[in-house]
mmCIF file of C-alpha atoms in Angstrom:
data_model
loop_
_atom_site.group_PDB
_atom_site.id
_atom_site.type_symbol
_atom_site.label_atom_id
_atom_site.label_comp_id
_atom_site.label_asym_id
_atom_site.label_seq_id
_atom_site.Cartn_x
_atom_site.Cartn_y
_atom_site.Cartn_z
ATOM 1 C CA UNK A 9 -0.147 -37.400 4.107
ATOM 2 C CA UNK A 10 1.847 -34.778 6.149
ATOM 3 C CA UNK A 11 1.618 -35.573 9.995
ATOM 4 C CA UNK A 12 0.047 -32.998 11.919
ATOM 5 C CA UNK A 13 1.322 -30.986 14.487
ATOM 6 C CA UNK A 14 -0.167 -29.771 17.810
ATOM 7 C CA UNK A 15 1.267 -26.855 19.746
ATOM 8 C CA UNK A 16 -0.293 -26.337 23.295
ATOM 9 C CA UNK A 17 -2.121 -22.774 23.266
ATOM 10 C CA UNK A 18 -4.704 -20.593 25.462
ATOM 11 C CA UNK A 19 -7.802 -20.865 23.667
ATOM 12 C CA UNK A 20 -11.241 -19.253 23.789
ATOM 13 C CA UNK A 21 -14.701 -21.396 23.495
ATOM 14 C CA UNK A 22 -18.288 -20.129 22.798
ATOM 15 C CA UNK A 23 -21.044 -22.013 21.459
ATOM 16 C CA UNK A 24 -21.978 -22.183 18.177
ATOM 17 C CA UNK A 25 -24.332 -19.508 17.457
ATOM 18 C CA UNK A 26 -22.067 -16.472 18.637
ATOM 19 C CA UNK A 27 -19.073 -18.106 17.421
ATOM 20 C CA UNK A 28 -18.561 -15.992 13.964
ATOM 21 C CA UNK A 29 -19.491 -12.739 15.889
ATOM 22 C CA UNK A 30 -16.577 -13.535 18.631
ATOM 23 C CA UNK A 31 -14.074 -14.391 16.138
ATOM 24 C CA UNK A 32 -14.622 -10.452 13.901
ATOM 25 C CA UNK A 33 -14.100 -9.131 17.487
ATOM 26 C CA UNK A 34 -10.930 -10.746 18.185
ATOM 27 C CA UNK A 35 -9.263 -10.457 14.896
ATOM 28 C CA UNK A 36 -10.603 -7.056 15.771
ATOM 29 C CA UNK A 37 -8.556 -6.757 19.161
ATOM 30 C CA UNK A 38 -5.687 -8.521 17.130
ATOM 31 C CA UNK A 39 -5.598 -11.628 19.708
ATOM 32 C CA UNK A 40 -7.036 -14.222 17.454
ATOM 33 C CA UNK A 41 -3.762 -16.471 16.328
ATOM 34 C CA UNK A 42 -4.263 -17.036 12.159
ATOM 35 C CA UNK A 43 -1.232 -19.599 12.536
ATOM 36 C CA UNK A 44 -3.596 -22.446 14.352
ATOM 37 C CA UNK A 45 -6.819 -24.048 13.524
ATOM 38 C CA UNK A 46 -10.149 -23.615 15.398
ATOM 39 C CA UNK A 47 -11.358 -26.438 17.138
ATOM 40 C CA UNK A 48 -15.048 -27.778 17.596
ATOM 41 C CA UNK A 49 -16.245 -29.784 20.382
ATOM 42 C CA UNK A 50 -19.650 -30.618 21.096
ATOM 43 C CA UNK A 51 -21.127 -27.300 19.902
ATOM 44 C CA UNK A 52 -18.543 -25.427 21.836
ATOM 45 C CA UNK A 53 -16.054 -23.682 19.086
ATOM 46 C CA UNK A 54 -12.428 -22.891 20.265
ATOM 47 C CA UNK A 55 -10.195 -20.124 19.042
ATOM 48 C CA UNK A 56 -6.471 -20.079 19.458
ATOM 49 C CA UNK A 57 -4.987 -17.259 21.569
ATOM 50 C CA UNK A 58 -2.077 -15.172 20.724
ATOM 51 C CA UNK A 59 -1.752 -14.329 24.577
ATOM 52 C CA UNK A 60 -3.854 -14.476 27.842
ATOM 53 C CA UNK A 61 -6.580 -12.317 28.796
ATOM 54 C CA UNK A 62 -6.531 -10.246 31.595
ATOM 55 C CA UNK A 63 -9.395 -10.366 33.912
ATOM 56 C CA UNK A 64 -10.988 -7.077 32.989
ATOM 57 C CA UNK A 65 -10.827 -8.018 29.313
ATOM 58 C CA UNK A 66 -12.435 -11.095 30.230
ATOM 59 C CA UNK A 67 -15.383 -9.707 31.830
ATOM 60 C CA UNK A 68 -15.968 -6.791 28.978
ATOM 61 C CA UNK A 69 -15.884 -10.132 26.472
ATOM 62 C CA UNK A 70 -18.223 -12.043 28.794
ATOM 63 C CA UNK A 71 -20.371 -8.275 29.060
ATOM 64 C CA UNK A 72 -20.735 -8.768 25.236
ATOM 65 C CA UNK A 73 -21.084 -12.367 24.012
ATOM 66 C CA UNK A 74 -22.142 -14.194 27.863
ATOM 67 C CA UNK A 75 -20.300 -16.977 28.871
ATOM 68 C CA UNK A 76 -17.192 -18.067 27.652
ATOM 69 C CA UNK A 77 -14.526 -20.423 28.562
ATOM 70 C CA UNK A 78 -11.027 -19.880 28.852
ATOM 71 C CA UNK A 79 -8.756 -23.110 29.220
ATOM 72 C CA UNK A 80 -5.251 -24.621 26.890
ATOM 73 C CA UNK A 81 -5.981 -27.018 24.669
ATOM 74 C CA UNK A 82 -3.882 -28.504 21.773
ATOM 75 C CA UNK A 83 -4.463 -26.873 18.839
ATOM 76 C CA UNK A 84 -2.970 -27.938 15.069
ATOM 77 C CA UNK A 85 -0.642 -26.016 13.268
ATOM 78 C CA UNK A 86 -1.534 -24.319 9.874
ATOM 79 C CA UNK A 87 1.711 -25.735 8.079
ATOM 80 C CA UNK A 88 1.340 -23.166 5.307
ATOM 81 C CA UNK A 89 0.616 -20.363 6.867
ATOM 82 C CA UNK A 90 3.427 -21.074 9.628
ATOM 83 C CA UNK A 91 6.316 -21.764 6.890
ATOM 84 C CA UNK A 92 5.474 -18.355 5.386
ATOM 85 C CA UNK A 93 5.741 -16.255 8.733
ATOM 86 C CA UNK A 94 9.128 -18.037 9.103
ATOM 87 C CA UNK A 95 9.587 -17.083 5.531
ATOM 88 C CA UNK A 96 9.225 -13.391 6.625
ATOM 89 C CA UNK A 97 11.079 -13.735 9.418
ATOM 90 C CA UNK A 98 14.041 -15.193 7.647
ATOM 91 C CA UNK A 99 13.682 -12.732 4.817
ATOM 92 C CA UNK A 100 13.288 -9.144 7.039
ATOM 93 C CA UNK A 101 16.483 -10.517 9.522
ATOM 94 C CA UNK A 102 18.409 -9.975 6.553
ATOM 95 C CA UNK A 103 17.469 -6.805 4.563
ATOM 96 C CA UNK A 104 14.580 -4.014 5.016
ATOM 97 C CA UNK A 105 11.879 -5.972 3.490
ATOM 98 C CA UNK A 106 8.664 -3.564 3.399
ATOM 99 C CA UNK A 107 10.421 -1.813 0.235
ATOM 100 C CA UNK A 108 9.324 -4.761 -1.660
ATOM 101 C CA UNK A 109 5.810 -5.908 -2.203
ATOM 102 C CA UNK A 110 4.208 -8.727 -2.073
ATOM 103 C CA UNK A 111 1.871 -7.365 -4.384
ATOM 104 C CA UNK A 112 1.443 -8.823 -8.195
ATOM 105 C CA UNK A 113 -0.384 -8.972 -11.002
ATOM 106 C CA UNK A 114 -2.106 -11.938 -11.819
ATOM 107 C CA UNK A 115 -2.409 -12.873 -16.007
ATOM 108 C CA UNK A 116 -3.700 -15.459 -17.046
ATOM 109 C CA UNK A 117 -1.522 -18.160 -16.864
ATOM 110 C CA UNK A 118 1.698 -16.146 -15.690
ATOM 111 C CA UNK A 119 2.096 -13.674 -12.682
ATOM 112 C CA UNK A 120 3.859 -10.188 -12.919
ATOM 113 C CA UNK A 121 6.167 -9.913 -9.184
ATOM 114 C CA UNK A 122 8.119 -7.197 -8.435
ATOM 115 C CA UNK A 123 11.172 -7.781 -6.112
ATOM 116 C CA UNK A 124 13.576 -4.719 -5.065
ATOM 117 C CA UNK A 125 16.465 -6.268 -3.274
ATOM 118 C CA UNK A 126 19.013 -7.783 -5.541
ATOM 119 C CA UNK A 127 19.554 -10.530 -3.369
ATOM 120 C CA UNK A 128 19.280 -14.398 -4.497
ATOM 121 C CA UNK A 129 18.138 -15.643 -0.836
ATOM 122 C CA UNK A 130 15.601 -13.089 -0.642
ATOM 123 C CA UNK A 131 14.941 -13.822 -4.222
ATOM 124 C CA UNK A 132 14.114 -17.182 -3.388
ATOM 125 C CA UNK A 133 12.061 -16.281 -0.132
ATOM 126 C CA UNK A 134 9.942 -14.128 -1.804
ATOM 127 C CA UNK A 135 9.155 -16.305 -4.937
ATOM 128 C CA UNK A 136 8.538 -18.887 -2.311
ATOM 129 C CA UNK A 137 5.881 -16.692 -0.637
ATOM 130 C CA UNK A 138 3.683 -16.868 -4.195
ATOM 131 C CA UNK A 139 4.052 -20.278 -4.932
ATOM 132 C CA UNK A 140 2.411 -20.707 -1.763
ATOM 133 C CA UNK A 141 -0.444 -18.510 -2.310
ATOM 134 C CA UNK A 142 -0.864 -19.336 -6.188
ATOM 135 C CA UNK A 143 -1.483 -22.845 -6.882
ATOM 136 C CA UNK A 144 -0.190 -24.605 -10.430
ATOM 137 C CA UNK A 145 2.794 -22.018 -10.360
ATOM 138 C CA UNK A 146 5.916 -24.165 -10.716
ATOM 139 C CA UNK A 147 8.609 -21.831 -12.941
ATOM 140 C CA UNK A 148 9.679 -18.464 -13.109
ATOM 141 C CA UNK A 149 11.536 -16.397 -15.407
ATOM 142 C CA UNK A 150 13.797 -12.991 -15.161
ATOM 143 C CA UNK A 151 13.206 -11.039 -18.027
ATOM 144 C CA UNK A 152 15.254 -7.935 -19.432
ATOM 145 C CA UNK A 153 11.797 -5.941 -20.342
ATOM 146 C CA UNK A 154 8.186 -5.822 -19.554
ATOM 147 C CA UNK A 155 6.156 -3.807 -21.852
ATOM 148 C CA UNK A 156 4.832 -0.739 -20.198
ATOM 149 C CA UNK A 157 6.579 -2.036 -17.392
ATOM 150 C CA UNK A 158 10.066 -1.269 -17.970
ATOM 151 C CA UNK A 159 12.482 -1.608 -14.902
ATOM 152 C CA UNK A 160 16.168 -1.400 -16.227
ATOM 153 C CA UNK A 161 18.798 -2.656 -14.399
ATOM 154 C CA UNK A 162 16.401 -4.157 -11.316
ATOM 155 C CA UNK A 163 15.327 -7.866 -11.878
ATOM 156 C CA UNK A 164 12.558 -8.712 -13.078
ATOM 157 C CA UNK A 165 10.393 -11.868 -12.339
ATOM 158 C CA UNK A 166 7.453 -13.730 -14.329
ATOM 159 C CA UNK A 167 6.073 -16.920 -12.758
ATOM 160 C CA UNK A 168 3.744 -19.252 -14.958
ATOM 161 C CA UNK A 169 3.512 -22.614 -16.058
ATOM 162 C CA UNK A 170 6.347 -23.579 -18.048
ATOM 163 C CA UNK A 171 4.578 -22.058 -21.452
ATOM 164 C CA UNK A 172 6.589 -18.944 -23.020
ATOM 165 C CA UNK A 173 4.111 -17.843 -25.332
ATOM 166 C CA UNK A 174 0.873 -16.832 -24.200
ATOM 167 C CA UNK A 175 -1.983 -15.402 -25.603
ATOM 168 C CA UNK A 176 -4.062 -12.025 -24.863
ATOM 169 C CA UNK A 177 -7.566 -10.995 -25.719
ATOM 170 C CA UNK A 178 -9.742 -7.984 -25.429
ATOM 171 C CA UNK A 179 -13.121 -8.997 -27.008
ATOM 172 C CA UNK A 180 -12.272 -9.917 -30.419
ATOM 173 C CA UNK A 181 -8.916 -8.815 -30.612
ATOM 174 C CA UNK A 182 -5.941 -11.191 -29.888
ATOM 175 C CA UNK A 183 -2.261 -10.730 -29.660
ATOM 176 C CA UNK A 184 0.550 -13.605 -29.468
ATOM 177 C CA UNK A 185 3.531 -12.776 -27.447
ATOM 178 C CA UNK A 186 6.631 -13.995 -25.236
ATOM 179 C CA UNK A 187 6.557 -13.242 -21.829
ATOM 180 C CA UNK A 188 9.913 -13.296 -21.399
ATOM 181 C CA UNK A 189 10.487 -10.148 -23.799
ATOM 182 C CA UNK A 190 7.034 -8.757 -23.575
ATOM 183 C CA UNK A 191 4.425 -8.303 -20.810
ATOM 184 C CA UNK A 192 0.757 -6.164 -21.996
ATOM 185 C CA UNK A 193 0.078 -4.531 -19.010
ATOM 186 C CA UNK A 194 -4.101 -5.242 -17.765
ATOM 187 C CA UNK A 195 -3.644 -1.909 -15.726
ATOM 188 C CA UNK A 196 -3.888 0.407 -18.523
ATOM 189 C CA UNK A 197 -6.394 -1.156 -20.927
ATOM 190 C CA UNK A 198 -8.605 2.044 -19.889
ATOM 191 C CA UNK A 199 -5.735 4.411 -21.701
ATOM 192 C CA UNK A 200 -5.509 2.111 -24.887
ATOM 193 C CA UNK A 201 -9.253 1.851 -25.186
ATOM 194 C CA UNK A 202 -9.054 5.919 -24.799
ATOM 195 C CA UNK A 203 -6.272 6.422 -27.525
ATOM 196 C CA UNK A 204 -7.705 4.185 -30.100
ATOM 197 C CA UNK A 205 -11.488 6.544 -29.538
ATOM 198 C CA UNK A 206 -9.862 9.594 -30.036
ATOM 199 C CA UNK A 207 -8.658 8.906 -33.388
ATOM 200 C CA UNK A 208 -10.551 10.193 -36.356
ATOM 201 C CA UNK A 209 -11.280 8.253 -39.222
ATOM 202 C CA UNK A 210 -9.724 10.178 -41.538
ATOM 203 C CA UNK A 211 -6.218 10.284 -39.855
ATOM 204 C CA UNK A 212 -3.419 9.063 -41.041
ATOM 205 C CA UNK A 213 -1.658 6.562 -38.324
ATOM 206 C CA UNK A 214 1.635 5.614 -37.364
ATOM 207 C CA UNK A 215 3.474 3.811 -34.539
ATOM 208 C CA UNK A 216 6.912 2.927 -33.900
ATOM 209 C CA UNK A 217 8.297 -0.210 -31.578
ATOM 210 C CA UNK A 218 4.879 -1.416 -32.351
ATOM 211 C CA UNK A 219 6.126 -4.767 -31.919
ATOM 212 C CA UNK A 220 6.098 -4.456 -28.565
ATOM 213 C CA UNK A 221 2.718 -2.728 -27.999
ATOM 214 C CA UNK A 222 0.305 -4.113 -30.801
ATOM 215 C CA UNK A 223 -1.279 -0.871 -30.153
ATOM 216 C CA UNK A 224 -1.740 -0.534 -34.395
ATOM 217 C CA UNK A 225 -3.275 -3.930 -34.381
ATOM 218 C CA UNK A 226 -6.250 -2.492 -31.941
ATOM 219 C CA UNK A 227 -6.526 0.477 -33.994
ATOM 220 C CA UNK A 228 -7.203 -1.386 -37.136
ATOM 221 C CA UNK A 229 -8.957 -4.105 -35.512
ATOM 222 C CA UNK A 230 -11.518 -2.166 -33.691
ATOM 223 C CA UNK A 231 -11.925 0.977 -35.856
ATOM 224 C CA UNK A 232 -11.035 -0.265 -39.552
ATOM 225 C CA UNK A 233 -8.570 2.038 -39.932
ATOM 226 C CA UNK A 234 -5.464 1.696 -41.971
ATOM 227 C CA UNK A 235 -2.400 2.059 -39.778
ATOM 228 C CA UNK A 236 1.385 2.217 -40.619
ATOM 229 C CA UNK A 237 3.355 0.096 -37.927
ATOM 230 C CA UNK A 238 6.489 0.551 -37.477
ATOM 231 C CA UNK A 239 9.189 -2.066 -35.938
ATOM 232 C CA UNK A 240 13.357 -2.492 -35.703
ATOM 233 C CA UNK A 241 13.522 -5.294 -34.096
ATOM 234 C CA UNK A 242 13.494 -8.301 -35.871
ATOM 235 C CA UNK A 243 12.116 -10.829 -33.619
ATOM 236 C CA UNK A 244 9.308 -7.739 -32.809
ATOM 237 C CA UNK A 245 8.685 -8.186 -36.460
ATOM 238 C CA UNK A 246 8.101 -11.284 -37.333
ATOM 239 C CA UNK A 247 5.723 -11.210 -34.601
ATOM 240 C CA UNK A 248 3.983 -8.543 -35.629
ATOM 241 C CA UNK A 249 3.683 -10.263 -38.972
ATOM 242 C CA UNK A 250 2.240 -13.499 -36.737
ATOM 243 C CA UNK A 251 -0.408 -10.996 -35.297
ATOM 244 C CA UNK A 252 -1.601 -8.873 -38.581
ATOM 245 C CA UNK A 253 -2.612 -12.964 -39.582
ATOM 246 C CA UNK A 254 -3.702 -14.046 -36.594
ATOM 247 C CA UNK A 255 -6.175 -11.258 -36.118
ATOM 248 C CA UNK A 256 -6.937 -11.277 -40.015
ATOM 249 C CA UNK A 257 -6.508 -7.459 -40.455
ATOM 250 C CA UNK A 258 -3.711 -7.861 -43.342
ATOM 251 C CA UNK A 259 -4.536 -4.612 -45.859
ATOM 252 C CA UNK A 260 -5.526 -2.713 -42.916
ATOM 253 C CA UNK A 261 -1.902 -2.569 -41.238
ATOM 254 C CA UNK A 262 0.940 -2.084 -43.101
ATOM 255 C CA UNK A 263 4.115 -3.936 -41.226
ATOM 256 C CA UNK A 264 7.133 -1.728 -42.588
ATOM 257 C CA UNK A 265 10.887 -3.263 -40.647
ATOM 258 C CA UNK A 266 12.469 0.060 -39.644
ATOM 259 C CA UNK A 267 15.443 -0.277 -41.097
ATOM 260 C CA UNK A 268 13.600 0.139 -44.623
ATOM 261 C CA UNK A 269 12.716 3.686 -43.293
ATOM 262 C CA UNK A 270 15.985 5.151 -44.607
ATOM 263 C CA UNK A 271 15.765 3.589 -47.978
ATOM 264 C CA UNK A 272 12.106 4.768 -48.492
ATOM 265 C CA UNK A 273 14.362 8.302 -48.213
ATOM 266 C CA UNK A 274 12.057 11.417 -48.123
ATOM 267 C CA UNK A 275 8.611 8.811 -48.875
ATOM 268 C CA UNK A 276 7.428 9.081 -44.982
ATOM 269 C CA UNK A 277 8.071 12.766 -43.867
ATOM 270 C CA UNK A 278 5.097 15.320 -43.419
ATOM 271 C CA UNK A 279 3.033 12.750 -43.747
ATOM 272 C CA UNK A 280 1.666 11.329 -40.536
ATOM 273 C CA UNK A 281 -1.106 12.998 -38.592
ATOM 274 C CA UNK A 282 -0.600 11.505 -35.729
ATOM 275 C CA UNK A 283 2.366 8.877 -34.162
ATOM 276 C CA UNK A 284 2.123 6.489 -31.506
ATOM 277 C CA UNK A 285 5.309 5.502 -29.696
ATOM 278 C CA UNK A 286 4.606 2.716 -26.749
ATOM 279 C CA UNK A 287 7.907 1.388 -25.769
ATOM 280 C CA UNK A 288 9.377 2.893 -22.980
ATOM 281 C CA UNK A 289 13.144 1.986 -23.167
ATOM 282 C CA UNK A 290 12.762 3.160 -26.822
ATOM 283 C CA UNK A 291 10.533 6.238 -26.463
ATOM 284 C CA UNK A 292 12.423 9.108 -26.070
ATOM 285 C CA UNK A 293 14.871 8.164 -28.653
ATOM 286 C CA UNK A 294 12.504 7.308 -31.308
ATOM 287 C CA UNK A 295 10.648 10.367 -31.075
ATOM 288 C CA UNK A 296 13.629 12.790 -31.398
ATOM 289 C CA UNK A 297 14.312 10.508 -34.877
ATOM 290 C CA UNK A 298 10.372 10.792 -36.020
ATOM 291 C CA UNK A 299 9.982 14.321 -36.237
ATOM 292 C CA UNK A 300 9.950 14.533 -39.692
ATOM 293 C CA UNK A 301 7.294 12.060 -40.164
ATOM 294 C CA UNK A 302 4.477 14.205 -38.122
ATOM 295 C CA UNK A 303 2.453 16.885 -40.370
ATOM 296 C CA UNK A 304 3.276 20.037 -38.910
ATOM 297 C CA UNK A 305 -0.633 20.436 -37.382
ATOM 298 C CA UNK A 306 0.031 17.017 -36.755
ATOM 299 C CA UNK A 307 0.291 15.402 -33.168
ATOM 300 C CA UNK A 308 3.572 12.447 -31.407
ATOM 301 C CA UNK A 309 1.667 10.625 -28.412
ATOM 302 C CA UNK A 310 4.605 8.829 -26.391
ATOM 303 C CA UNK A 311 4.425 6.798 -23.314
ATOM 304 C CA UNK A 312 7.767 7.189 -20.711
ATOM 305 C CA UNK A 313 9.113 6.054 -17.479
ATOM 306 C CA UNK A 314 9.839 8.887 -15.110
ATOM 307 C CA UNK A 315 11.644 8.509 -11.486
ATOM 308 C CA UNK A 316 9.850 11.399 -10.218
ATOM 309 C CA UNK A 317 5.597 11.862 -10.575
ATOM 310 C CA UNK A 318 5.559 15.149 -12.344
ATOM 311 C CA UNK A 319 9.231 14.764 -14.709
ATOM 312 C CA UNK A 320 7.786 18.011 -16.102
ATOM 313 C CA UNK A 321 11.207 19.951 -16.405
ATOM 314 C CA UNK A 322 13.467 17.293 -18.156
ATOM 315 C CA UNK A 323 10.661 16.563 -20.816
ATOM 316 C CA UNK A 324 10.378 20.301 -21.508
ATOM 317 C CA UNK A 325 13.558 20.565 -22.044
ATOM 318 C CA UNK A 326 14.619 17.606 -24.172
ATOM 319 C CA UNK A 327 11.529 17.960 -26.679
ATOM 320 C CA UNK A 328 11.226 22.106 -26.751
ATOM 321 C CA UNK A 329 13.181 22.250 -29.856
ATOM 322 C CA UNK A 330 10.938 20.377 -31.816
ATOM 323 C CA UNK A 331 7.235 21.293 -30.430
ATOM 324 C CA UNK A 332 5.542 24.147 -28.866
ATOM 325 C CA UNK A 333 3.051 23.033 -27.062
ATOM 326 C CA UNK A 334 3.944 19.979 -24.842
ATOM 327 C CA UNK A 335 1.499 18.085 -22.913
ATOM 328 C CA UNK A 336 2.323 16.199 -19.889
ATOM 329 C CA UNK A 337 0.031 13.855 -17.670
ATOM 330 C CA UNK A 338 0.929 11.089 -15.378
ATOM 331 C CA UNK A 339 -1.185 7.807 -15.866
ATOM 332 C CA UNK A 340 -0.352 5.992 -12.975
ATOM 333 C CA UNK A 341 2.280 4.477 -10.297
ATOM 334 C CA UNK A 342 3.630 1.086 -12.067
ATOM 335 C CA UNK A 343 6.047 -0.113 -9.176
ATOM 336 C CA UNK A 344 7.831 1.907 -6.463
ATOM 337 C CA UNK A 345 9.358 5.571 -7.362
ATOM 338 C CA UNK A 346 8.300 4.880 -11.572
ATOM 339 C CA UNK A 347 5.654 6.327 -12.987
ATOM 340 C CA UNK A 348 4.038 6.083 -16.504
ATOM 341 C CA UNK A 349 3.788 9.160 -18.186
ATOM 342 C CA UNK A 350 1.905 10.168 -21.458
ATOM 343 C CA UNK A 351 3.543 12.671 -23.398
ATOM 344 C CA UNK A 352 1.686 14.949 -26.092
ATOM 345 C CA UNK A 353 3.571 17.031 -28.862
ATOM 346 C CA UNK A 354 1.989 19.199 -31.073
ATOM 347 C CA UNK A 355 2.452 22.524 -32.902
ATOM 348 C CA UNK A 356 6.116 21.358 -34.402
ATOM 349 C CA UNK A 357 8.696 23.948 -35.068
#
């Protein structure tokens, strides 16, 4: 058992009963210490001081809760708690460190961190920080791409427990997948759930990279709709393939490896009514190649990362030539200065 340690501190004692309401007002007044415990003596409960009072904040307190006592004591250390601050201490002496959260996503059994600096010691300092504050979490992993949370050339960070694989579910449906390629972003469940209602049943459905979104597998699963999925990648493929089984909806999606696209010929064009494209390192260029797939009245949904909230401008200008009427909306802030942006063709030239 770790020894403890005792720092001599001013401290602050009330009894019992009008202990809780004196601690809310000095966390309040930003005096209360969070690195050292509370002690309780004989119905009398001490908090730990960050300074001294001075005597006309001593009689408002006294004005408020009656009598106090003010006195130093010993107080213990909160070893966790304390190692951290030094953490932060070490960690902002070396590089602006408000630019990168602390802030992460929690899945199951892995954790989604974003860290800015390319810097291994901050690196370190900041992984650090969660192991603290998530128990079990032992290993982490940098990954090239997250889905729907693509960050290029910044590193990338997934702690869990050792396992690659893991396994999400929304209600019935179920997808397999590698964290270390692949990450299904909780965030924007809302917008899948919202893209798979507006789909008629008697559309004809097709996505691309949908080995990295599964998006076709929902659509099938949850509205018995045939769906065309489309994948280049391999690896993405044979996972797909390990999906359509696992989520027993083989007839109702038909798993077609990209590259077979081009000896199919002319078999796919004019023939979709509407395409889904949900990769964003992939995106833009698969949707310049798809054109010809889309019915003319037909509609390409694709999700992109943009730098800037409102990438109105570029988009216009890369997709004019093939659609009239482009619709642009930004879903929501993923990390700091990216946003995710859906992306609406119709009316195709």
């Amino acid at each position: 058992m770790e020894e403890k340690k005792f720092k001599e501190k001013n401290v602050i004692g009330i009894v019992l009963d009008k202990a809780e309401n004196l601690k809310e007002y000095l966390k309040e007044m930003g005096i209360l210490d969070p690195y050292y415990r509370t002690i309780k003596e004989k119905g009398i409960v001490y908090f730990p001081l960050k300074r001294e009072f001075s005597k006309e904040e001593i009689e408002e307190i006294e004005r408020k809760f009656g009598k106090i006592i003010i006195e130093r004591k010993p107080v213990v250390e909160k070893r966790k708690l304390l190692l951290k601050k030094q953490l932060l201490e070490e960690i902002k002496s070396k590089k602006e460190f408000h630019k990168s959260p602390i802030k992460y996503i929690a899945f199951k059994n892995a954790i989604l961190l974003e860290i800015i600096e390319e810097d291994e010691e901050i690196e370190k300092g900041i992984i650090d920080l969660v192991k603290m504050e998530r128990r079990g979490i032992e290993n982490f992993f940098k990954i090239k791409n997250l889905n729907l949370i693509y960050k290029g050339y910044k590193p990338d960070i997934i702690l869990g427990n050792g396992k690659n694989e893991i396994i999400y579910q929304d209600e019935d449906f179920k997808v397999k997948f590698n964290i270390k390629k692949i990450f299904i972003d909780p965030r924007l469940k809302f917008e899948r759930n919202k893209l798979i209602n507006e789909i008629k049943s008697n559309e004809l459905i097709a996505e691309f990279c949908s080995g990295s979104s599964f998006i076709s597998l929902e659509i099938a699963k949850k509205r018995e709709i045939k769906v065309y999925s489309f994948e280049n990648d391999f690896e993405n493929y044979i996972t797909l393939l390990e999906n359509i089984d696992l989520n027993q909806i083989r007839g109702l999606v038909i798993p077609i490896f990209y590259q077979e696209v081009f000896k199919l010929g002319k078999l796919f064009h004019n023939v979709f009514d509407k395409i889904i494209i949900w990769d964003h390192e992939r995106s833009r260029e698969e949707s310049i190649r798809i054109f010809n797939y889309v019915k003319k009245d037909g509609e390409i949904v694709l999700l992109s990362i943009s730098k800037e909230p409102e990438p109105h401008e570029d988009i216009q200008i890369l997709f004019k030539q093939f659609a009239k009427r482009i619709e642009i909306k930004t879903l929501l802030r993923l990390f700091i200065n990216e946003w995710l942006v859906k992306v609406s063709l119709k009316d195709f030239i």
